[in-house]
mmCIF file of C-alpha atoms and ligand atoms in Angstrom:
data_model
loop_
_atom_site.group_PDB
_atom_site.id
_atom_site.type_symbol
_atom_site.label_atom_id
_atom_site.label_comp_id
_atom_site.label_asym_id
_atom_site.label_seq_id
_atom_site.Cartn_x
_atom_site.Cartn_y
_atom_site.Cartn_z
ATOM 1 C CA UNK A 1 -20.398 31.202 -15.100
ATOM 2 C CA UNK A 2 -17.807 27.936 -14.941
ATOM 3 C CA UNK A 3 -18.382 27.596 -18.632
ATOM 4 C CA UNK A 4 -18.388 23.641 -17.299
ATOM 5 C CA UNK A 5 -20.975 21.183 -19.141
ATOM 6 C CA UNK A 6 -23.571 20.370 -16.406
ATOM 7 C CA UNK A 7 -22.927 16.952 -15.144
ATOM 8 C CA UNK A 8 -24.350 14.760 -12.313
ATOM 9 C CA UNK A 9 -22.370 12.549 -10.039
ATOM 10 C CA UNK A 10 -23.263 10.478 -7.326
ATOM 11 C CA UNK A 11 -22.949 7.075 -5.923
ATOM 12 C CA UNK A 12 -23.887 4.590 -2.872
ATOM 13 C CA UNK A 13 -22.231 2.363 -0.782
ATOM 14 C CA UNK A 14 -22.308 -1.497 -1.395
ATOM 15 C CA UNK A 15 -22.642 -2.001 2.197
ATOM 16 C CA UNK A 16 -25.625 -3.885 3.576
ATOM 17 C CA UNK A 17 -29.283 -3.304 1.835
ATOM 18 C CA UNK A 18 -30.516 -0.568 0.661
ATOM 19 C CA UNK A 19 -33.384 1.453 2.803
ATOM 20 C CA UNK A 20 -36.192 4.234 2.418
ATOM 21 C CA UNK A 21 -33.361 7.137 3.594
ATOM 22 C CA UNK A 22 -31.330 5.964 0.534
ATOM 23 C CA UNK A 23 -33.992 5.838 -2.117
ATOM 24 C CA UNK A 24 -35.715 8.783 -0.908
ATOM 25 C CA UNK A 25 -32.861 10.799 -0.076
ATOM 26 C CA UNK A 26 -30.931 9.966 -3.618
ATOM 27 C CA UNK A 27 -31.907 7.588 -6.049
ATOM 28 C CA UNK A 28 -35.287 9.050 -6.669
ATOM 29 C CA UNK A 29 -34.270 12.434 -7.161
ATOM 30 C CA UNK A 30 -31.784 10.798 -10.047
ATOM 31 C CA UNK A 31 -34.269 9.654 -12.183
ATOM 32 C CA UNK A 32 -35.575 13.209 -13.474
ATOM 33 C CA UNK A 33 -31.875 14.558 -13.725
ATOM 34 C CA UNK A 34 -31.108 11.510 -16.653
ATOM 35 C CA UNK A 35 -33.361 12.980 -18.414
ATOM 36 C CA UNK A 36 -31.899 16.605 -18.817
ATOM 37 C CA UNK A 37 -28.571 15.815 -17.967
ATOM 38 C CA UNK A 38 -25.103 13.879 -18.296
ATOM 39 C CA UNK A 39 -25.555 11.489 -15.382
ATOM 40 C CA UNK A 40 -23.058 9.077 -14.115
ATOM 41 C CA UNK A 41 -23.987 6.945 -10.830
ATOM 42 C CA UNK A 42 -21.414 4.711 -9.018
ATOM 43 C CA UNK A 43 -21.863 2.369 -6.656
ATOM 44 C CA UNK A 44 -18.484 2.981 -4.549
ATOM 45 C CA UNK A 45 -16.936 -0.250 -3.601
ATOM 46 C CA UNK A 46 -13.497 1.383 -3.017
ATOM 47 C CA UNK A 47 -15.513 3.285 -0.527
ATOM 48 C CA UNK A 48 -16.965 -0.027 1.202
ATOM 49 C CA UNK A 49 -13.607 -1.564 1.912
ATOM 50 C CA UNK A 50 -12.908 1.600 4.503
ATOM 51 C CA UNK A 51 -14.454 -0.243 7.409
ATOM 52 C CA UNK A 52 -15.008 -3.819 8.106
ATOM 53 C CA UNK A 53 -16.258 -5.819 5.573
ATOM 54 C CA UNK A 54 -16.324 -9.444 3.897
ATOM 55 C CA UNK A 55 -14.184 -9.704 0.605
ATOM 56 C CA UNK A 56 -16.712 -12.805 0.055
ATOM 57 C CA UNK A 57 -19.798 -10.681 -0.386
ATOM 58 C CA UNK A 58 -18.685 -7.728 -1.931
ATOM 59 C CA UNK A 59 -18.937 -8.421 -5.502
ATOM 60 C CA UNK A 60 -22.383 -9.270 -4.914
ATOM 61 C CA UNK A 61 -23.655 -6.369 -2.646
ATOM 62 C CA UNK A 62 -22.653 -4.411 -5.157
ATOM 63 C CA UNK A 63 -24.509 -6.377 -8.209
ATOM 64 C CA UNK A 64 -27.518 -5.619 -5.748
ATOM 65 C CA UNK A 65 -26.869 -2.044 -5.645
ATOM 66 C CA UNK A 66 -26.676 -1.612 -8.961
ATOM 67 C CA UNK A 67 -30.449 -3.856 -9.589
ATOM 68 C CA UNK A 68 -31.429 -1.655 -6.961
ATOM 69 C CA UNK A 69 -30.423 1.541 -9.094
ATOM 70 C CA UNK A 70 -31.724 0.101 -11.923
ATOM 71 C CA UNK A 71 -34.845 -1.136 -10.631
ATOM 72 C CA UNK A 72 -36.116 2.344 -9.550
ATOM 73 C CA UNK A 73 -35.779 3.751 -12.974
ATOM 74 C CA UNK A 74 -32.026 4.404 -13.802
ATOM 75 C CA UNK A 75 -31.667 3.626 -17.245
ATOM 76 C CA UNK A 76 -28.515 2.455 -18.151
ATOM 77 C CA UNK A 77 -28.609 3.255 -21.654
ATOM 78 C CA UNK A 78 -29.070 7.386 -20.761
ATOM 79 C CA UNK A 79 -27.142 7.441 -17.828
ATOM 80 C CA UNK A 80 -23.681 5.874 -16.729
ATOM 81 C CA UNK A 81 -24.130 2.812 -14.358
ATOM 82 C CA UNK A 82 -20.845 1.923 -12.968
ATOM 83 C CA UNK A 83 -18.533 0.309 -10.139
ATOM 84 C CA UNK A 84 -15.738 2.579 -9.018
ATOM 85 C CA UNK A 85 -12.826 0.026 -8.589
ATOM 86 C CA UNK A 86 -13.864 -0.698 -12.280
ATOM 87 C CA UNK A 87 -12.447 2.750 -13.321
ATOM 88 C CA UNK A 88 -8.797 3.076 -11.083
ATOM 89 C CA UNK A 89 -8.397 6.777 -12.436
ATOM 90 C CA UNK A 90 -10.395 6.925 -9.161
ATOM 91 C CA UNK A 91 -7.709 5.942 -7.308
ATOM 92 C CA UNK A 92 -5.298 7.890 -9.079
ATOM 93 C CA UNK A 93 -6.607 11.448 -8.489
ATOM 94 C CA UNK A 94 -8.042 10.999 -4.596
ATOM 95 C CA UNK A 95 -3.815 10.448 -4.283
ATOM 96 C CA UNK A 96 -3.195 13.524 -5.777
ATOM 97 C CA UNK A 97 -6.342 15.307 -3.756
ATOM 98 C CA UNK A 98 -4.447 13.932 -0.428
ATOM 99 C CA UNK A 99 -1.610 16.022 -0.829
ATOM 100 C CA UNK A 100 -4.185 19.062 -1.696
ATOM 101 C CA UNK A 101 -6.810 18.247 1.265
ATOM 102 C CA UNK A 102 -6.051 19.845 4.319
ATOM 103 C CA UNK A 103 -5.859 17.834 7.871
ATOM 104 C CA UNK A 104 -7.474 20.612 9.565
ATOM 105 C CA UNK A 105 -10.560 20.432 6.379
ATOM 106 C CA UNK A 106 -10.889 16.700 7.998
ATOM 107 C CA UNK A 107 -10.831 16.905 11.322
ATOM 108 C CA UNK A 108 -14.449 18.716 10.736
ATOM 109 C CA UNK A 109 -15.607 15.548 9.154
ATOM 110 C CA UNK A 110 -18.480 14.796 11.567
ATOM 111 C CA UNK A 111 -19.328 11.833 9.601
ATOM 112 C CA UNK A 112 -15.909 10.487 10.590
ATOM 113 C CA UNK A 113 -16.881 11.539 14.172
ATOM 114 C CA UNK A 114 -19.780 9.622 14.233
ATOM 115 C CA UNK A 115 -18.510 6.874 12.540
ATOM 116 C CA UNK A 116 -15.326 6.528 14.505
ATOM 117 C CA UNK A 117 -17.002 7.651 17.578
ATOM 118 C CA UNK A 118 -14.775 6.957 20.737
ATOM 119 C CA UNK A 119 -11.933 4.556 18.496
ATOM 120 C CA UNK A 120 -10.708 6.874 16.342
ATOM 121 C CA UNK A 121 -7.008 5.680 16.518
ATOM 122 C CA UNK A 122 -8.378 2.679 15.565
ATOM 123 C CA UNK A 123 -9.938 3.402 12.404
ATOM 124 C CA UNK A 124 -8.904 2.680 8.786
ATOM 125 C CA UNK A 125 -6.455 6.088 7.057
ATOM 126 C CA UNK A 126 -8.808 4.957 4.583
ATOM 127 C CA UNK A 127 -12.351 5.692 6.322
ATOM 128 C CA UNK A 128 -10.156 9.279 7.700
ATOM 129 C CA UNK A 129 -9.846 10.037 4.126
ATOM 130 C CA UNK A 130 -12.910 8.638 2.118
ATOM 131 C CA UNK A 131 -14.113 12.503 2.298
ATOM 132 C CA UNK A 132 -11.709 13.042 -0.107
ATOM 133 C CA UNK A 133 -12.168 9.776 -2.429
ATOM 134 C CA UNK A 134 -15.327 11.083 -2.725
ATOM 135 C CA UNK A 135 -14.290 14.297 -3.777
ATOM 136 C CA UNK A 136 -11.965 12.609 -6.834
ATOM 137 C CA UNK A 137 -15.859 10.682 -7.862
ATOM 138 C CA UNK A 138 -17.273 13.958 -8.388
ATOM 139 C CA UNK A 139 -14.568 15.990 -10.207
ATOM 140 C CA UNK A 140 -12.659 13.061 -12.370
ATOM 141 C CA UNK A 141 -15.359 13.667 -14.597
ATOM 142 C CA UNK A 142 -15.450 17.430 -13.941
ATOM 143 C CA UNK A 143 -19.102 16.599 -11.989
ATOM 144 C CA UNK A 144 -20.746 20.415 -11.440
ATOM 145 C CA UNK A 145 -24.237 18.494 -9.948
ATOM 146 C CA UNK A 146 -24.215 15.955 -6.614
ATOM 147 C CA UNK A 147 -28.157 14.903 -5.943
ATOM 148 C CA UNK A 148 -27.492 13.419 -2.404
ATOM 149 C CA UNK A 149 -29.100 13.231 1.012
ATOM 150 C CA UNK A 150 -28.509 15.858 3.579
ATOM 151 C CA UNK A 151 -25.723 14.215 5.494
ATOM 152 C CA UNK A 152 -23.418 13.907 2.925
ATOM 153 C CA UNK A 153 -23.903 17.884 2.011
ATOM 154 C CA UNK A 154 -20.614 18.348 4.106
ATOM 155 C CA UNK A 155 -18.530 15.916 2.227
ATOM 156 C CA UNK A 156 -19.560 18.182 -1.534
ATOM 157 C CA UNK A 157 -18.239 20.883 0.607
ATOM 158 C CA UNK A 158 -14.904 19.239 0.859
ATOM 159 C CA UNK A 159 -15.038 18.553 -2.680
ATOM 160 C CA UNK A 160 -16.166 22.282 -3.281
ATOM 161 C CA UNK A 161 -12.719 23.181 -1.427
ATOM 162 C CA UNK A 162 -10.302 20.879 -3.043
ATOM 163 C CA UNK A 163 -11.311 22.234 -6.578
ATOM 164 C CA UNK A 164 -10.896 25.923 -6.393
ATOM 165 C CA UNK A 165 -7.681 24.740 -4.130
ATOM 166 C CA UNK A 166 -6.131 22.647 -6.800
ATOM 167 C CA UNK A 167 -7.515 25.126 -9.586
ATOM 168 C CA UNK A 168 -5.674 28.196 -7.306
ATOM 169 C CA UNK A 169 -2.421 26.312 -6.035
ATOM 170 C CA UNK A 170 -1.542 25.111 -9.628
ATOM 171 C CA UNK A 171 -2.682 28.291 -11.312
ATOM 172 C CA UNK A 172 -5.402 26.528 -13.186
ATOM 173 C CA UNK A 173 -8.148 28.928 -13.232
ATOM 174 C CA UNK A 174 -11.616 27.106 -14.134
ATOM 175 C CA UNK A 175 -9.566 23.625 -14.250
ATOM 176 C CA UNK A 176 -12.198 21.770 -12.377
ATOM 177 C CA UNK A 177 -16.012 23.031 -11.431
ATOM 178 C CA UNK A 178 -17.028 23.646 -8.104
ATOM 179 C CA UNK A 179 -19.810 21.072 -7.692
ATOM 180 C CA UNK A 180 -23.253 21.925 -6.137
ATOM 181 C CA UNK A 181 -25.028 19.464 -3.598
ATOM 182 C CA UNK A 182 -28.439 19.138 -4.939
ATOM 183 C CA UNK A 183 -30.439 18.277 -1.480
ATOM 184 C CA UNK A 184 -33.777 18.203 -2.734
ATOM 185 C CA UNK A 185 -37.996 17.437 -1.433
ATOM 186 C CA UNK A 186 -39.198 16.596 1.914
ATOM 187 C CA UNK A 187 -37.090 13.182 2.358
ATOM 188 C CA UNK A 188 -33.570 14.843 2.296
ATOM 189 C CA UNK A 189 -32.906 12.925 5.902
ATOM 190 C CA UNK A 190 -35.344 9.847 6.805
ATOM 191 C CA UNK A 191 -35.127 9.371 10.560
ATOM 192 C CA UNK A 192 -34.831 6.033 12.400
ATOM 193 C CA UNK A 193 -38.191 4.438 12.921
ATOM 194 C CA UNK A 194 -36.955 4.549 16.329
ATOM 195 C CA UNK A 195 -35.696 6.936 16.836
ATOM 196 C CA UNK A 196 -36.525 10.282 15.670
ATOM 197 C CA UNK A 197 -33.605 11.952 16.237
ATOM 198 C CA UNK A 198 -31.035 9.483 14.818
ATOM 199 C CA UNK A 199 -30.712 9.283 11.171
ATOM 200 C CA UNK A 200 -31.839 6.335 9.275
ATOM 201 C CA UNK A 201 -29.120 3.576 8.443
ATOM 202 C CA UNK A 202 -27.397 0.668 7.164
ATOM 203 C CA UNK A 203 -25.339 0.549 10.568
ATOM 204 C CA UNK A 204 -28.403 0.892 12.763
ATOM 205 C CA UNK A 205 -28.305 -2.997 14.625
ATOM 206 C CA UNK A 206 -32.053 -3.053 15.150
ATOM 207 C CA UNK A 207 -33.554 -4.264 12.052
ATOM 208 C CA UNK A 208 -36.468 -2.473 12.793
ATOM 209 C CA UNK A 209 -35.243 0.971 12.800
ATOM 210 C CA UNK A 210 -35.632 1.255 9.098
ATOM 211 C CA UNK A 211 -37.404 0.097 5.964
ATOM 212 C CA UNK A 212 -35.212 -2.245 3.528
ATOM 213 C CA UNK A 213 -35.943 -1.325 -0.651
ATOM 214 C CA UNK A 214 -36.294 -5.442 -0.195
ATOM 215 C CA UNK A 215 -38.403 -6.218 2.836
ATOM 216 C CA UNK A 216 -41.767 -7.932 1.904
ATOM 217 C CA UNK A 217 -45.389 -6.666 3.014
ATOM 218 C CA UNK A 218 -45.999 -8.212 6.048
ATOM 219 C CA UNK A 219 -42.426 -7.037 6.984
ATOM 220 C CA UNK A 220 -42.769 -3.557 5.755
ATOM 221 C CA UNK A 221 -46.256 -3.491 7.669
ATOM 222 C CA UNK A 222 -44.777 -4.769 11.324
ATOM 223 C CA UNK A 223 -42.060 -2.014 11.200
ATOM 224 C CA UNK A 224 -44.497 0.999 10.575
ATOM 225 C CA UNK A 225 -46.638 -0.931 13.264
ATOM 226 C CA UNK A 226 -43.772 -1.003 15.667
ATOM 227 C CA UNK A 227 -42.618 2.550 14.829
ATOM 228 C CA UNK A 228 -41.983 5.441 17.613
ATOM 229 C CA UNK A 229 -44.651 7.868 17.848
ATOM 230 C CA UNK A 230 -45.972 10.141 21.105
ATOM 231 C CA UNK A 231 -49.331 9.491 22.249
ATOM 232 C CA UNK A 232 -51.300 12.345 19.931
ATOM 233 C CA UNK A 233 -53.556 12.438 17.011
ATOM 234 C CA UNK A 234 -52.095 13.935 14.132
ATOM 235 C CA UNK A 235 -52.101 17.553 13.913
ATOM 236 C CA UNK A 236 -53.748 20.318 11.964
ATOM 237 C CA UNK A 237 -51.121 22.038 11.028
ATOM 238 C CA UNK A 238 -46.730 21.328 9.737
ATOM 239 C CA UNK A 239 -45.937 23.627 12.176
ATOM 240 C CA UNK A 240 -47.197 21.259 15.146
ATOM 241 C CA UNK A 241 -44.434 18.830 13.700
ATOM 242 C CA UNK A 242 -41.462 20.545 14.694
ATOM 243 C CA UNK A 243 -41.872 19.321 18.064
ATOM 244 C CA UNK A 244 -42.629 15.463 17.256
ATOM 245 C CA UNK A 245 -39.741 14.186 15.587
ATOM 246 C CA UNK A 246 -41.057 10.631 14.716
ATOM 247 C CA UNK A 247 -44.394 12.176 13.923
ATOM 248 C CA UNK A 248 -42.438 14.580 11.505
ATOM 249 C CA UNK A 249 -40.981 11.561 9.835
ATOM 250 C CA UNK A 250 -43.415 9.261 9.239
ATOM 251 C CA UNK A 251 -45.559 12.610 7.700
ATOM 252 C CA UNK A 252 -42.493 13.090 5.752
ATOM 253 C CA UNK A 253 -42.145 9.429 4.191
ATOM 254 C CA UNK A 254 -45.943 10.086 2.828
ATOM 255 C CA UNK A 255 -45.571 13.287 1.555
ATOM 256 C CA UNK A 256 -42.681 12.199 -0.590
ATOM 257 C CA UNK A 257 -44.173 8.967 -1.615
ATOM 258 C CA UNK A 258 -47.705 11.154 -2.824
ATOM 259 C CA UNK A 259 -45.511 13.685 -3.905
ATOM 260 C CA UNK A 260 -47.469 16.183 -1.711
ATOM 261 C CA UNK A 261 -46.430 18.590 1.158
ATOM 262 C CA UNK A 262 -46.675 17.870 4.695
ATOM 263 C CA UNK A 263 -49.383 20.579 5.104
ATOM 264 C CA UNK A 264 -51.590 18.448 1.907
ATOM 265 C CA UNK A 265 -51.569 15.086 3.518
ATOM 266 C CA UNK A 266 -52.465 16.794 7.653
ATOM 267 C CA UNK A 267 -55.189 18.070 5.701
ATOM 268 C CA UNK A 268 -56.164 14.493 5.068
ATOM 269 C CA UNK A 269 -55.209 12.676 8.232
ATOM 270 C CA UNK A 270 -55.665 15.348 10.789
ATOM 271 C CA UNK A 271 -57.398 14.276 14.206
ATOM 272 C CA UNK A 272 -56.844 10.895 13.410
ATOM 273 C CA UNK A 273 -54.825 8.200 15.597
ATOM 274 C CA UNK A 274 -51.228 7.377 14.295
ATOM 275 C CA UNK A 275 -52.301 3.534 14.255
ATOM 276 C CA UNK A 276 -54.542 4.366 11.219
ATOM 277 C CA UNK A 277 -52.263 6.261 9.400
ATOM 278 C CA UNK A 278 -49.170 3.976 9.945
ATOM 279 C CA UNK A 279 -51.603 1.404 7.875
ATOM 280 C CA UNK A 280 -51.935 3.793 5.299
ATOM 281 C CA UNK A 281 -48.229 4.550 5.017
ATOM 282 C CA UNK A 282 -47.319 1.014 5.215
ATOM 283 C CA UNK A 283 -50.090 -0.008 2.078
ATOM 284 C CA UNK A 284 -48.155 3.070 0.306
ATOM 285 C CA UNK A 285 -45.460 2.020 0.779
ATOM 286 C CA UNK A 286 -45.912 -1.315 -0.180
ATOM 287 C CA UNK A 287 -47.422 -0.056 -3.128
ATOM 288 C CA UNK A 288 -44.387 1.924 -4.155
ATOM 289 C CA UNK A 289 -41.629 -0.585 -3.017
ATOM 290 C CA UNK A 290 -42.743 -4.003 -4.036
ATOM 291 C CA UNK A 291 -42.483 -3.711 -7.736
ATOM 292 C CA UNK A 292 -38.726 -2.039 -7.325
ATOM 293 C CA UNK A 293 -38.245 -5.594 -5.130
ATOM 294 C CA UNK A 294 -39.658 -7.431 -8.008
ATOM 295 C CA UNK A 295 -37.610 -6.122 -10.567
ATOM 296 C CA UNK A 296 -34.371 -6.527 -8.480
ATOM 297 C CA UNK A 297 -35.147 -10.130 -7.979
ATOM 298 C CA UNK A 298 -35.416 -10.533 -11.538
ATOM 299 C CA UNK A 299 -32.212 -8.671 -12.460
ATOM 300 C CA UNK A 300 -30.175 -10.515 -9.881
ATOM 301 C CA UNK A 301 -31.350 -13.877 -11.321
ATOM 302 C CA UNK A 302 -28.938 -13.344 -14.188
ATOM 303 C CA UNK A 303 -25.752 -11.864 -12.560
ATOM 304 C CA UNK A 304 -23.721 -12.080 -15.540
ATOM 305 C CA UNK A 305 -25.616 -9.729 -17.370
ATOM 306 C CA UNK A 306 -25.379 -7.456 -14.664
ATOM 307 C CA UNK A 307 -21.862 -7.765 -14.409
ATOM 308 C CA UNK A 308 -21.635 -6.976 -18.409
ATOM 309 C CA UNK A 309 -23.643 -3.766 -18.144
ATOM 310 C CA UNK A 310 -21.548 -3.059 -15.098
ATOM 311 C CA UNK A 311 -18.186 -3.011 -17.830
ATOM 312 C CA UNK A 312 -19.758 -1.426 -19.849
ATOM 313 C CA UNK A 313 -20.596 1.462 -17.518
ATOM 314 C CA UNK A 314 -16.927 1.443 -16.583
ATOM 315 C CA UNK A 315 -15.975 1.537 -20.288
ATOM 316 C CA UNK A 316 -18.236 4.699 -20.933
ATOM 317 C CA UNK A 317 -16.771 6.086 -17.770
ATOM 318 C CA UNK A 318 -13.180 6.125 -18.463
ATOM 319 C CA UNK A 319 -13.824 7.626 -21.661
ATOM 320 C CA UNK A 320 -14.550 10.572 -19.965
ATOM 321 C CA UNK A 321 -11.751 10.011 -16.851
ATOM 322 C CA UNK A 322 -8.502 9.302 -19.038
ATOM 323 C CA UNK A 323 -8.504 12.535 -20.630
ATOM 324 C CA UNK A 324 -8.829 14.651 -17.472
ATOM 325 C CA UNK A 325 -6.647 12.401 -15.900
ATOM 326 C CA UNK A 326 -4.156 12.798 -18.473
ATOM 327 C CA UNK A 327 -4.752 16.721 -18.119
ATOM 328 C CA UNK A 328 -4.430 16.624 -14.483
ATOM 329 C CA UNK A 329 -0.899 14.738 -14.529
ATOM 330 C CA UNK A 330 0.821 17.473 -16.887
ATOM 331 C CA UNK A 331 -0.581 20.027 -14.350
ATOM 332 C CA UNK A 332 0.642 18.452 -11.408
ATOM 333 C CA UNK A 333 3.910 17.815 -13.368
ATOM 334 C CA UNK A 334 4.333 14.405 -14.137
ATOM 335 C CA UNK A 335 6.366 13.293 -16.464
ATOM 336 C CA UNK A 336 3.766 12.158 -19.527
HETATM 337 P P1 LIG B 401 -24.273 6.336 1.427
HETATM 338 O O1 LIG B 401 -24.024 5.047 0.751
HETATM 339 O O2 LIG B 401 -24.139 6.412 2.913
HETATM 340 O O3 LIG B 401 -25.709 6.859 1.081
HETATM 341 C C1 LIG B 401 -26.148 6.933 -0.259
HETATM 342 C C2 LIG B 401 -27.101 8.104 -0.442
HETATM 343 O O4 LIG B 401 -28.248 7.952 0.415
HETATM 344 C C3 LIG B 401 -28.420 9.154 1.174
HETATM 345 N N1 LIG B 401 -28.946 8.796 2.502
HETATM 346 C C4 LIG B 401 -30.030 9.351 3.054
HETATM 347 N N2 LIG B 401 -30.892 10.288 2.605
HETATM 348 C C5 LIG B 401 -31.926 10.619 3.413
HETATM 349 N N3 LIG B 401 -32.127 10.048 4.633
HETATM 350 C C6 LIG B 401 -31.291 9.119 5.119
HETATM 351 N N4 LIG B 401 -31.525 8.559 6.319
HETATM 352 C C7 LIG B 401 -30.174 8.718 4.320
HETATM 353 N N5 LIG B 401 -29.177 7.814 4.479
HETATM 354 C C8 LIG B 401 -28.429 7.879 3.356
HETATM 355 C C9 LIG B 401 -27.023 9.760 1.270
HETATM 356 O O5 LIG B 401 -27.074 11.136 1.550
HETATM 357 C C10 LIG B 401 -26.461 9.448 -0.087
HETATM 358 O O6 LIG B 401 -26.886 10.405 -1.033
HETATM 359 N N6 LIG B 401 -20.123 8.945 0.563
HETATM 360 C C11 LIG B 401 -21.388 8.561 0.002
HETATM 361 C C12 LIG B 401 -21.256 7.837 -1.321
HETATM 362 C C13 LIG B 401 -20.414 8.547 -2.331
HETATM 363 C C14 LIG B 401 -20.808 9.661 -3.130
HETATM 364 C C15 LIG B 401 -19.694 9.949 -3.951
HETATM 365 C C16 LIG B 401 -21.988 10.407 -3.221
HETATM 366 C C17 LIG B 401 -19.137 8.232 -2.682
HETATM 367 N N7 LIG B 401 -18.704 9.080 -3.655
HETATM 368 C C18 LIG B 401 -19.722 11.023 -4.848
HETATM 369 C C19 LIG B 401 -22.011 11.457 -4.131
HETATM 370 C C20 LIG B 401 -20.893 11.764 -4.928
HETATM 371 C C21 LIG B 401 -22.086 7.623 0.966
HETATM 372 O O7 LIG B 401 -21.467 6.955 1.771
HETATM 373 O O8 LIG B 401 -23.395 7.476 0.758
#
């Protein structure tokens, strides 16, 4: 019983396109949360600049993130469509979560581990501590709800700690929420097309490893054509799966798509060879992807427009940051 308004936060990266893990694993689930609840959904370009990048693209990659969001059915006028250098409240508070974050809490990153693999010394302070950016997205606006994919279910953690941290340290009982991860359906981590033990990905260098929201039919067709599998028909049963990892995945791409469980679509393919049922998941997929494409297209033509809804978003956002801010600075004892 927090007493806190539900609200949803979450956001993407404006790095690189967009692919099935993202709009599986997030943006779909966001679309029936708008319609119950306070959304707001970022796409984090302060979080972008953490690793190498090009200053001449960014602007853009992010317009495209945001016609991607919109595209698949956010609606800007319910919920809160925004860039996160657009609000710097942002930056603000992830300063003050710095100095309540514990080294030891990000050592256990594993995303940084992964990321940084052998060069850690090398990496960006910034990329070390984008765990706890992230937490400042969520809680600026007091966020109790994060719809995201599996792999970033450590990172609400972090954000779970920091609150009831800052709330305890400062004596501020109830001052933030202690946000949930909402890791929901069969899609919560899409798997490499090659790989089905590696997670799908922007960083991923073969193009082939994953489905773009903006690769065209033939495309689309070719990678499911290409995709890992072992030699067997499909099975009878979701239990079979747990030993065929890129059978598992491919399985679980349908069953999201149709909206149906694992078990439902076996029951239809069962028996059969993987090289008809990669046809039917690639004209499903089609089906589902080339009208988001469409749309994008069209709301890139007028970039301008996008880049006025984007201010907007950031306008409706800071309504809701500057207060809490200005809360959060007499706590921490600033002179206001
Ligand atoms: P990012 O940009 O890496 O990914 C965006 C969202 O897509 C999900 N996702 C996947 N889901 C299933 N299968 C996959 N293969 C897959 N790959 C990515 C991610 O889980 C995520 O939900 N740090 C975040 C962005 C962020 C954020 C936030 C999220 C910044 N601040 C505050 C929520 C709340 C990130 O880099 O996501």
């Amino acid at each position: 019983m927090s007493g806190h308004e539900p609200l949803v936060f979450s956001g993407m990266q404006p790095t690189g396109n967009l692919h099935l893990g993202n709009y599986l694993g997030a943006i779909r689930n966001w679309l029936k949360l708008q319609e119950q609840y306070r959304c707001l959904y970022c796409m984090v370009d302060m979080h972008a600049i953490t690793v190498d990048y090009d200053p001449k693209q960014l602007a853009q990659a992010t317009r495209e993130v945001m016609a991607a969001y919109i595209a698949s059915g956010v609606d800007p006028k319910r919920s809160i469509v925004f860039a996160q250098s657009q609000v710097r409240e942002h930056a603000e508070l992830a300063w003050i979560f710095n100095c309540i974050a514990r080294v030891g809490w990000l050592n256990r990153m594993t995303q940084f581990k992964d990321k940084a693999g052998k060069n850690a010394e090398k990496m960006s302070v910034g990329l070390y501590t984008y765990p706890v950016l992230m937490a400042a997205d969520i809680l600026l606006y007091r966020g109790t709800h994060v719809p995201v994919g599996d792999d970033q279910k450590q990172h609400v953690e972090l954000a779970r700690d920091i609150a009831q941290k800052f709330n305890n340290d400062y004596g501020v009982p109830n001052f933030f929420p202690v946000p949930d991860p909402i890791i929901q359906g069969t899609a919560t981590r899409i798997m490499s097309l090659r790989d089905g033990k590696a997670k799908m990905s922007k960083s991923d260098p073969s193009e082939y490893s994953r489905i773009n929201l903006t690769d065209d039919a033939d495309t689309i067709a070719t990678k499911f054509k290409k995709a890992k599998t072992d030699p067997l028909p499909l099975p009878e049963s979701e239990k079979e799966l747990d030993e065929r990892p890129e059978a598992n995945n491919l399985v679980s791409i349908y069953a999201a798509f149709t909206d149906k469980g694992k078990q439902a679509v076996l029951d239809e393919f069962k028996g059969g060879q993987f090289s008809t049922f990669k046809g039917a998941l690639a004209d499903l997929v089609v089906s589902k992807l080339s009208p988001i494409a469409a749309e994008m297209r069209r709301l890139l033509a007028d970039p301008a427009e996008l880049d006025r809804l984007m201010l907007r978003g950031a306008d409706q956002a800071r309504a809701i940051a500057v207060p809490v801010m200005a809360e959060v600075r007499r706590v921490v004892g600033w002179v206001t």
